[in-house]
PDB file of C-alpha atoms in Angstrom:
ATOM      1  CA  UNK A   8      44.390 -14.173  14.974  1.00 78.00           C
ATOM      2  CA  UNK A   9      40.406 -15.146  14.789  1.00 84.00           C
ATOM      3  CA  UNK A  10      39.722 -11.703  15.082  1.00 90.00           C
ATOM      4  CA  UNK A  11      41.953 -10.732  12.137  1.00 92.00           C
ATOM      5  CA  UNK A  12      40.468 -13.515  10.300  1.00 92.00           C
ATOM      6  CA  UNK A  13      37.028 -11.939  10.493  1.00 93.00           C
ATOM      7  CA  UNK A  14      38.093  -8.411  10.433  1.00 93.00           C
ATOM      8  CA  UNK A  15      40.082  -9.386   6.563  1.00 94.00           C
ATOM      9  CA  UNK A  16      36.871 -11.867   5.316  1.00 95.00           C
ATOM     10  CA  UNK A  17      34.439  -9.097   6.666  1.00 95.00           C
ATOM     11  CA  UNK A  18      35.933  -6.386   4.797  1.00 95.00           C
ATOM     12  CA  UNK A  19      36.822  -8.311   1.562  1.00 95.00           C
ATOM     13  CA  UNK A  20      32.821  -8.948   1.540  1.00 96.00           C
ATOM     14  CA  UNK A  21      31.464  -5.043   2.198  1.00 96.00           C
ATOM     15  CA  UNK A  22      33.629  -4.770  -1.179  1.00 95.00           C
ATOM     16  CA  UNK A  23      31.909  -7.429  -3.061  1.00 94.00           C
ATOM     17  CA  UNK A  24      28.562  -6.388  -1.855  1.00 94.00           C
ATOM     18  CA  UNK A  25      29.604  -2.854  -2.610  1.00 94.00           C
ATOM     19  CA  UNK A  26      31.016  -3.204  -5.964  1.00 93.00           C
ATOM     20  CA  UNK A  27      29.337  -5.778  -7.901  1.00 92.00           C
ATOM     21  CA  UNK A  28      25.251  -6.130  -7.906  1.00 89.00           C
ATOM     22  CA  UNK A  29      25.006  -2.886  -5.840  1.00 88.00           C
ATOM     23  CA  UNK A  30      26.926  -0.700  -7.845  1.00 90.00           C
ATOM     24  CA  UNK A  31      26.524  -2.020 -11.227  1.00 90.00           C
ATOM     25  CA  UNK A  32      22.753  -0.581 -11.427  1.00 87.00           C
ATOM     26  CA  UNK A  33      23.967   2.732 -10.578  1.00 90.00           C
ATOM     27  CA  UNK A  34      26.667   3.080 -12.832  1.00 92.00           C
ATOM     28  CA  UNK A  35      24.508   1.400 -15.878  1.00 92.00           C
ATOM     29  CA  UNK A  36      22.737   4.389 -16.922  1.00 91.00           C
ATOM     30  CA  UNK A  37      25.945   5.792 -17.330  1.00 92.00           C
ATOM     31  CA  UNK A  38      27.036   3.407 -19.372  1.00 91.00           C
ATOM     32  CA  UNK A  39      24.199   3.221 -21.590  1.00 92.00           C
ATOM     33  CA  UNK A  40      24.628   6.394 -22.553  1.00 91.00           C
ATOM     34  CA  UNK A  41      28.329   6.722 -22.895  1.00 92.00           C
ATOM     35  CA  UNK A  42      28.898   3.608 -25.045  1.00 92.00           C
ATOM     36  CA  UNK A  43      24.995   3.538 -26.591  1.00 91.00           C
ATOM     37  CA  UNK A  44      23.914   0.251 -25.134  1.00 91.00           C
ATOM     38  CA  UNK A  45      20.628  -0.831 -25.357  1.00 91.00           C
ATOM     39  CA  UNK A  46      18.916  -1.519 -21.712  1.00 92.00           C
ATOM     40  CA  UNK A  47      18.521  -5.208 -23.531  1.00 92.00           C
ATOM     41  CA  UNK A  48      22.632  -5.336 -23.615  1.00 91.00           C
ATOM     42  CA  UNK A  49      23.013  -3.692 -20.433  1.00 90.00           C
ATOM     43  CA  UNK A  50      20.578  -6.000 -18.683  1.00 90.00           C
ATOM     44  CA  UNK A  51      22.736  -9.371 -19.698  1.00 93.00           C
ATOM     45  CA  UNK A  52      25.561  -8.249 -17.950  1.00 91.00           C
ATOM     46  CA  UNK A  53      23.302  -8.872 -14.454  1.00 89.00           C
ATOM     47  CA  UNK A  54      22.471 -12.029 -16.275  1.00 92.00           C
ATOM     48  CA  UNK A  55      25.774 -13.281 -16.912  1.00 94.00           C
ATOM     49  CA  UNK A  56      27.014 -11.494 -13.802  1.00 94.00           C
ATOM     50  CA  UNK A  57      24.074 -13.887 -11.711  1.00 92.00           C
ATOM     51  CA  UNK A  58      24.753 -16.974 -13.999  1.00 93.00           C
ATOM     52  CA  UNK A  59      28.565 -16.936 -13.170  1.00 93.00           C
ATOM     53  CA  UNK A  60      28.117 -16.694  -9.625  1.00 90.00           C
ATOM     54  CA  UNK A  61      25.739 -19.320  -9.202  1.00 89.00           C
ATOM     55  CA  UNK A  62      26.935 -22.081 -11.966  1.00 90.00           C
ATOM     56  CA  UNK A  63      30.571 -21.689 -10.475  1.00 90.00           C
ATOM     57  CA  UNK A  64      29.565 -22.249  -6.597  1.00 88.00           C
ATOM     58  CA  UNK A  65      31.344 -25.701  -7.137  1.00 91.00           C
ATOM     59  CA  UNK A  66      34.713 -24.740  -7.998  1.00 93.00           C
ATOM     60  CA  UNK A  67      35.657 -22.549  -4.717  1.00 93.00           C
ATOM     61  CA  UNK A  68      35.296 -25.880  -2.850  1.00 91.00           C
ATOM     62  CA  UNK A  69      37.060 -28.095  -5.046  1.00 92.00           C
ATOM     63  CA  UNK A  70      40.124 -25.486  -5.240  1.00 93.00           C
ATOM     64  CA  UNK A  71      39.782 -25.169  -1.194  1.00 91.00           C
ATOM     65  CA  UNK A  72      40.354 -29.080  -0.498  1.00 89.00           C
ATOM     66  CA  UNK A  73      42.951 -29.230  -3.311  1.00 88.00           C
ATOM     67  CA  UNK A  74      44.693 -26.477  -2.216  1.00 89.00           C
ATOM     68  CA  UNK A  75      43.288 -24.445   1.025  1.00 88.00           C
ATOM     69  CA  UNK A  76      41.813 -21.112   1.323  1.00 91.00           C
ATOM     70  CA  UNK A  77      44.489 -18.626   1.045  1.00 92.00           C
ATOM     71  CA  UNK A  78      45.139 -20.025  -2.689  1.00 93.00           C
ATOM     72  CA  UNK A  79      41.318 -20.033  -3.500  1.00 94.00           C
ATOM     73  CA  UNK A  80      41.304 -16.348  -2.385  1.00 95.00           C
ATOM     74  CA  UNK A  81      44.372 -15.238  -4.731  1.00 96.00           C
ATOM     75  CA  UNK A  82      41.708 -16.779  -7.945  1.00 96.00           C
ATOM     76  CA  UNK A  83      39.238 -15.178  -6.822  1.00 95.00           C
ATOM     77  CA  UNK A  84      41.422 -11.568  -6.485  1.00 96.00           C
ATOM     78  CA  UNK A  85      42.524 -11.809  -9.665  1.00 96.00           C
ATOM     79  CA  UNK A  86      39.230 -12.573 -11.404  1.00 96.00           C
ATOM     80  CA  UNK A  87      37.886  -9.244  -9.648  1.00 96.00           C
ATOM     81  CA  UNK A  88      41.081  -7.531 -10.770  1.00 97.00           C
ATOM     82  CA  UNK A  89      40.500  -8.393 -14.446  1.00 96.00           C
ATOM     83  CA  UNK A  90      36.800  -7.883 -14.194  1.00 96.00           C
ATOM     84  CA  UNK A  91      37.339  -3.863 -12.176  1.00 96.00           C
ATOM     85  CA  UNK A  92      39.856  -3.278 -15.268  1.00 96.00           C
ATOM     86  CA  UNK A  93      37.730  -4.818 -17.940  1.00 95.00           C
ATOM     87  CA  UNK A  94      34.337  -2.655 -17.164  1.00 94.00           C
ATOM     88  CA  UNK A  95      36.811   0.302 -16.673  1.00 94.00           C
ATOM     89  CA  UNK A  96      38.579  -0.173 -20.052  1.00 94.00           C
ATOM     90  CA  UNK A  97      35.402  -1.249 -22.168  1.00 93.00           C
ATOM     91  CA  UNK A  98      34.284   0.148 -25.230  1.00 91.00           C
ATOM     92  CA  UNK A  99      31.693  -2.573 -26.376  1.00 91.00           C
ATOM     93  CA  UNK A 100      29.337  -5.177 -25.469  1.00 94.00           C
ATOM     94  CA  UNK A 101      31.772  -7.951 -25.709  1.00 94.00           C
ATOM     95  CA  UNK A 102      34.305  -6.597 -22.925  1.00 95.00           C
ATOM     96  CA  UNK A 103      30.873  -5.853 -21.035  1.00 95.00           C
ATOM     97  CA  UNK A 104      30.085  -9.286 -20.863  1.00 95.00           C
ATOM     98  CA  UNK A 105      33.192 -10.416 -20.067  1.00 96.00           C
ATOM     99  CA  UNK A 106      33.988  -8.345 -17.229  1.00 95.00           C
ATOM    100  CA  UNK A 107      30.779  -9.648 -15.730  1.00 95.00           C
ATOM    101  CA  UNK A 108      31.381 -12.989 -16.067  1.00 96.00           C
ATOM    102  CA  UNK A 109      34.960 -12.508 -14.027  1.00 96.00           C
ATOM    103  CA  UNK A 110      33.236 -10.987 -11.537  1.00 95.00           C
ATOM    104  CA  UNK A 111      30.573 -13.455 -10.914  1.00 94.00           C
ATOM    105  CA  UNK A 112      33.539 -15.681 -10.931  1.00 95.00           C
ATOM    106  CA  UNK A 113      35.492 -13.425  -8.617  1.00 95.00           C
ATOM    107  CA  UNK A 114      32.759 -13.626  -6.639  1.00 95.00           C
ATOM    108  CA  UNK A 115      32.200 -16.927  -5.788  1.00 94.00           C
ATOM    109  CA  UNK A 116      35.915 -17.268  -4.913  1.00 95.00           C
ATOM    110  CA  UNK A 117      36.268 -14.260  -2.342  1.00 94.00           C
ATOM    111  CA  UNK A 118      32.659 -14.627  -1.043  1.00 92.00           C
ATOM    112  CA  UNK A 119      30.827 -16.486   1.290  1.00 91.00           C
ATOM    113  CA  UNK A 120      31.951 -20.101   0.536  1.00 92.00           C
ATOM    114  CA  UNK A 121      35.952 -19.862   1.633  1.00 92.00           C
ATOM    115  CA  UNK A 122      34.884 -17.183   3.869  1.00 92.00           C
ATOM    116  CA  UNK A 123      32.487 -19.906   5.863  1.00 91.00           C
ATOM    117  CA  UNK A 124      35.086 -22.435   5.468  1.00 88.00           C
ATOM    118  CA  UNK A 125      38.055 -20.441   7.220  1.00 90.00           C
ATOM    119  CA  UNK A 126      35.659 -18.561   9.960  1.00 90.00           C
ATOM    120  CA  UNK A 127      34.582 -21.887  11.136  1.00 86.00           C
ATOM    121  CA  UNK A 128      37.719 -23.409  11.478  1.00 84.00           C
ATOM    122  CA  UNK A 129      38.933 -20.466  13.415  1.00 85.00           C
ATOM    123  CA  UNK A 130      35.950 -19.794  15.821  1.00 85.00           C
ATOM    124  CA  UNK A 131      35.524 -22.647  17.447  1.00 77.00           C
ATOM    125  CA  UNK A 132      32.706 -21.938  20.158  1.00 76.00           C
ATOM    126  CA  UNK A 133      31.175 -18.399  18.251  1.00 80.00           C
ATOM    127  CA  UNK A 134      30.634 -19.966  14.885  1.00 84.00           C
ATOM    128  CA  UNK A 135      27.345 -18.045  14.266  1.00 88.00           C
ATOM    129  CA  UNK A 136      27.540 -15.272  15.872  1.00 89.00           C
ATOM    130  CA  UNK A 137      30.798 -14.820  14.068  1.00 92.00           C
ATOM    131  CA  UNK A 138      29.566 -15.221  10.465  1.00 91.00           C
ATOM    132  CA  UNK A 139      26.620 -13.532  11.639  1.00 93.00           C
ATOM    133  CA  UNK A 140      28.773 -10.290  11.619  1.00 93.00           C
ATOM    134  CA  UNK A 141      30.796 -11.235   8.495  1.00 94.00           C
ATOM    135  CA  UNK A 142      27.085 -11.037   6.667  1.00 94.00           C
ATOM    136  CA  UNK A 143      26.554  -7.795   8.076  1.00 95.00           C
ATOM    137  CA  UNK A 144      29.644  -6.264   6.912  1.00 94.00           C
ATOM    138  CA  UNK A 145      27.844  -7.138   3.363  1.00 93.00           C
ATOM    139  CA  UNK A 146      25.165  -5.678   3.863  1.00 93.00           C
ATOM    140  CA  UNK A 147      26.157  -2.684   4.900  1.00 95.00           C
ATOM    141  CA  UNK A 148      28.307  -2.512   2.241  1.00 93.00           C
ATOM    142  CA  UNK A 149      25.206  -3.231  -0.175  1.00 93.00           C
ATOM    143  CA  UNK A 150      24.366   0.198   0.967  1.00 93.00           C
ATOM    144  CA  UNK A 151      27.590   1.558   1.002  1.00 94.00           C
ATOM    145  CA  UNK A 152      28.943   0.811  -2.860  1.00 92.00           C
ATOM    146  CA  UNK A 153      26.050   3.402  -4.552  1.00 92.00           C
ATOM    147  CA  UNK A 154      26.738   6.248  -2.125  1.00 94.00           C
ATOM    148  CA  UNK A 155      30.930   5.335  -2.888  1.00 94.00           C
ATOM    149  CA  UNK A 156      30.226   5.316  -6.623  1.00 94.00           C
ATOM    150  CA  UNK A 157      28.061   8.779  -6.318  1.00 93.00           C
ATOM    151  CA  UNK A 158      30.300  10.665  -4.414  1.00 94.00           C
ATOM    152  CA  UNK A 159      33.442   9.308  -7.134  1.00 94.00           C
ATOM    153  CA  UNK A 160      31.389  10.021  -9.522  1.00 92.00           C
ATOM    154  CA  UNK A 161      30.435  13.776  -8.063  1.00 92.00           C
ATOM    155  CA  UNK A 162      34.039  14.528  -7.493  1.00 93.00           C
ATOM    156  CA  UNK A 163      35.338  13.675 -11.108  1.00 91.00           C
ATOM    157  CA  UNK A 164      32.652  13.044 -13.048  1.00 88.00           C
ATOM    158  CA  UNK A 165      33.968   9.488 -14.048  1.00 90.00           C
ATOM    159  CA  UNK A 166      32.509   6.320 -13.545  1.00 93.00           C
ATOM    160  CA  UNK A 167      35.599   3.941 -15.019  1.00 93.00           C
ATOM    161  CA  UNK A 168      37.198   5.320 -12.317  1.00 95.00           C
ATOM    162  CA  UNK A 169      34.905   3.970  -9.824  1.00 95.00           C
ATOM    163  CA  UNK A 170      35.848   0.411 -10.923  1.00 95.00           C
ATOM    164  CA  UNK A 171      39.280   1.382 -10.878  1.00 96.00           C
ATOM    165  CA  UNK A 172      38.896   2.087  -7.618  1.00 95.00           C
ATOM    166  CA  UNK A 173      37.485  -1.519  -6.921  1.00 95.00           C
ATOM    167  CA  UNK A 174      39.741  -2.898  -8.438  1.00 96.00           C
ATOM    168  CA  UNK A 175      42.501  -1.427  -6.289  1.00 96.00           C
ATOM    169  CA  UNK A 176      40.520  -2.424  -3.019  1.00 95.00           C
ATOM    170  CA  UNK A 177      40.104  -5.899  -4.515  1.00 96.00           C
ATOM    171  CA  UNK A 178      44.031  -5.865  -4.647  1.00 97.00           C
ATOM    172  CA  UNK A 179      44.605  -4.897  -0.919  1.00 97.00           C
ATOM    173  CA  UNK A 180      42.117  -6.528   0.657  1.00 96.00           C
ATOM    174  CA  UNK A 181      42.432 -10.032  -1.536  1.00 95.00           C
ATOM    175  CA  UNK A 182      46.388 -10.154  -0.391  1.00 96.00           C
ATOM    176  CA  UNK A 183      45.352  -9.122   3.538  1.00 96.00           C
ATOM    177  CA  UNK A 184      42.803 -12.118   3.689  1.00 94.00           C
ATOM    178  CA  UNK A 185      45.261 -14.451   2.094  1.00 94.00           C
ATOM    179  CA  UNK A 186      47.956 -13.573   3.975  1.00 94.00           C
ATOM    180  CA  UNK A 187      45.897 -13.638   6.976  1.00 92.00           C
ATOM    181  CA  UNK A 188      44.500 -17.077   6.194  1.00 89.00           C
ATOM    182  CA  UNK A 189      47.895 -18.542   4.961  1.00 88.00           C
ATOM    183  CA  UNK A 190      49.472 -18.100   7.878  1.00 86.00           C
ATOM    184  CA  UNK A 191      46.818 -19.461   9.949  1.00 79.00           C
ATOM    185  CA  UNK A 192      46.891 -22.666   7.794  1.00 78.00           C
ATOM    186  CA  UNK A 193      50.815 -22.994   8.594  1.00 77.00           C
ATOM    187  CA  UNK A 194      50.314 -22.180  12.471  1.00 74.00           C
ATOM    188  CA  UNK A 195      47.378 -24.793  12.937  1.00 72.00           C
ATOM    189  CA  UNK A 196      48.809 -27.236  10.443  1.00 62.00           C
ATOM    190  CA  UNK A 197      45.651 -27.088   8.480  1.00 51.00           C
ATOM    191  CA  UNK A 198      46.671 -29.111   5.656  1.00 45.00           C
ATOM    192  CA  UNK A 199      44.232 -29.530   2.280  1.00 41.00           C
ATOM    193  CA  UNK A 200      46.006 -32.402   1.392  1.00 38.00           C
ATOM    194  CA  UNK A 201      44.369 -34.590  -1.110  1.00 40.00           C
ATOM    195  CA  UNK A 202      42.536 -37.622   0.022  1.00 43.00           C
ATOM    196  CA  UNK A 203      45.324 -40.025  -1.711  1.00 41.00           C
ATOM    197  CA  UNK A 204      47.912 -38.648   0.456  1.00 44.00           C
ATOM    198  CA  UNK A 205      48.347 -39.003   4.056  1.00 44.00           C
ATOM    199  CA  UNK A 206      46.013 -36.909   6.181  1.00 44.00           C
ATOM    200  CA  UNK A 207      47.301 -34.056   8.484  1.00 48.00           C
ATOM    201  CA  UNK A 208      47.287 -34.639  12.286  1.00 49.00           C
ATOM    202  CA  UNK A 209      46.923 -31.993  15.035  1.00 48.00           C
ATOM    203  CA  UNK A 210      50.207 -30.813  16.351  1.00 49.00           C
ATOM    204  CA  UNK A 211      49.687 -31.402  20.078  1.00 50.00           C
ATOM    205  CA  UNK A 212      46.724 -32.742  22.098  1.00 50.00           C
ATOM    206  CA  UNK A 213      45.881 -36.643  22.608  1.00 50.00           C
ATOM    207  CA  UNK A 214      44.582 -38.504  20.123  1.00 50.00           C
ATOM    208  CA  UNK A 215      41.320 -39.171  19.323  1.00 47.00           C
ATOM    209  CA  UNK A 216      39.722 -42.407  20.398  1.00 46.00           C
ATOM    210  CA  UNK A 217      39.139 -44.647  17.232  1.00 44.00           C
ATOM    211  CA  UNK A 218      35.891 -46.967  16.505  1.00 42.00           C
ATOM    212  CA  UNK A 219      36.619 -50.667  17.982  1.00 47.00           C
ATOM    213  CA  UNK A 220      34.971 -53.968  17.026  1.00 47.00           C
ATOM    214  CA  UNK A 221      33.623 -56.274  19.284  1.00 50.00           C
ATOM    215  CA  UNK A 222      33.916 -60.173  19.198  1.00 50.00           C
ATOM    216  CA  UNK A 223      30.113 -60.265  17.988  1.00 49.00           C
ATOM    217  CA  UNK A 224      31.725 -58.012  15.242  1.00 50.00           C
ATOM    218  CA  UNK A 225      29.601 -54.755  15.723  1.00 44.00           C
ATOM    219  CA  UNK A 226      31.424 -51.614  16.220  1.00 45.00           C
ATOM    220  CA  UNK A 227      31.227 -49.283  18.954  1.00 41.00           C
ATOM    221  CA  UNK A 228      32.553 -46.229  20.090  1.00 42.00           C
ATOM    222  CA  UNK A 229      35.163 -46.667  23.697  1.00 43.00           C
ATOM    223  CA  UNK A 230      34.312 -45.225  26.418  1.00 40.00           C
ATOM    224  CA  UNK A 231      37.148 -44.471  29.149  1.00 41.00           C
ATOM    225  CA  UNK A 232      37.451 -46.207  32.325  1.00 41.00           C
ATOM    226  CA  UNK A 233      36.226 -44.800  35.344  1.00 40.00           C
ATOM    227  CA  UNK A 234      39.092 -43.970  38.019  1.00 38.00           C
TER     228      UNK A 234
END
């Protein structure tokens, strides 16, 4: 299961490395002169695009203690949805913007930060090397998503369809990973519960020993008996 856990985050990050900052610079010149932007226009989208994806790093956590990964994932995979549809349907500057802004958005919610969250909690004693090779599988697909986009583009000599593409990957992979992690949560018992409600307990194993205060009224930590 850790293994598919990585394998579905990994993958669901070569396309958001692929398809978002990497690809957008490609396709802009396209743009530009299909819809007569000016480079001014068609350099806010990476501004909104940026702005999104930082000012919204918040909200993926919030959403994963609320409510755990697997539903912080299906945000996030629609977001990307709207925003592959949006720059493959535009006609104006407006829809541009937009479509940037739910993929910035898209992007904090599929990227790193519930990816982090979930690959810790599964790898218990590989933690970095682990998330070392779920960053890789971005970069590579930084270098991937232009030569995708060019060879689309070579073959049909389209680039909406290129997002439309993107946004069908963003479909498959977004319901793998949070099918993947949604079953995971039910198997361990992970439970985002919120802090006003009781807090979940492991399943099997002893319990944890608990802090204890002395008569002088300090606490310390017990320490087991020696046979």
């Amino acid at each position: 299961m850790r293994i598919v856990i990585l394998g579905a985050f990994a993958a669901l990050y070569f396309l958001l490395m692929a398809s978002t900052f990497n690809s957008l610079g490609q396709v802009l010149p396209m743009i530009v002169a299909d819809l007569h932007f000016t480079w001014a226009q068609a350099g806010m989208g990476f501004t909104v695009l940026g702005i999104a994806c930082g000012a919204a790093s918040m909200l993926p956590a919030a959403v994963i203690r609320r409510y755990g990964v697997a539903v912080t994932l299906l945000i996030g995979m629609a977001q990307l949805i709207a925003g592959f549809v949006a720059l493959a349907w535009m006609q104006g500057v407006a829809m541009y913007l937009l479509a940037t802004l739910l993929l910035g958005l898209g992007f904090c919610f599929c990227g790193s930060i519930p990816a982090v969250d979930a690959i810790g909690n599964a790898f218990d004693g590989k933690r970095a090397t682990a998330i070392g090779l779920y960053f890789t599988a971005g970069n590579v697909g930084a270098v991937i998503g232009p030569l995708m986009f060019f060879a689309i583009h070579s073959a049909t000599g389209s680039w909406r369809l290129y997002w439309l593409v993107c946004a069908a990957g963003a479909l498959v992979l977004g319901l793998f990973a949070a099918a993947v992690c949604g079953r995971y949560e039910r198997r361990v018992g992970w439970c985002m519960a919120r802090p006003t409600k009781r807090p979940c307990r492991p399943q099997a194993g002893p319990r944890a020993p608990r802090w204890r205060r002395g008569s002088s009224g300090s606490w310390s930590w017990p320490i087991p008996r020696a046979c």
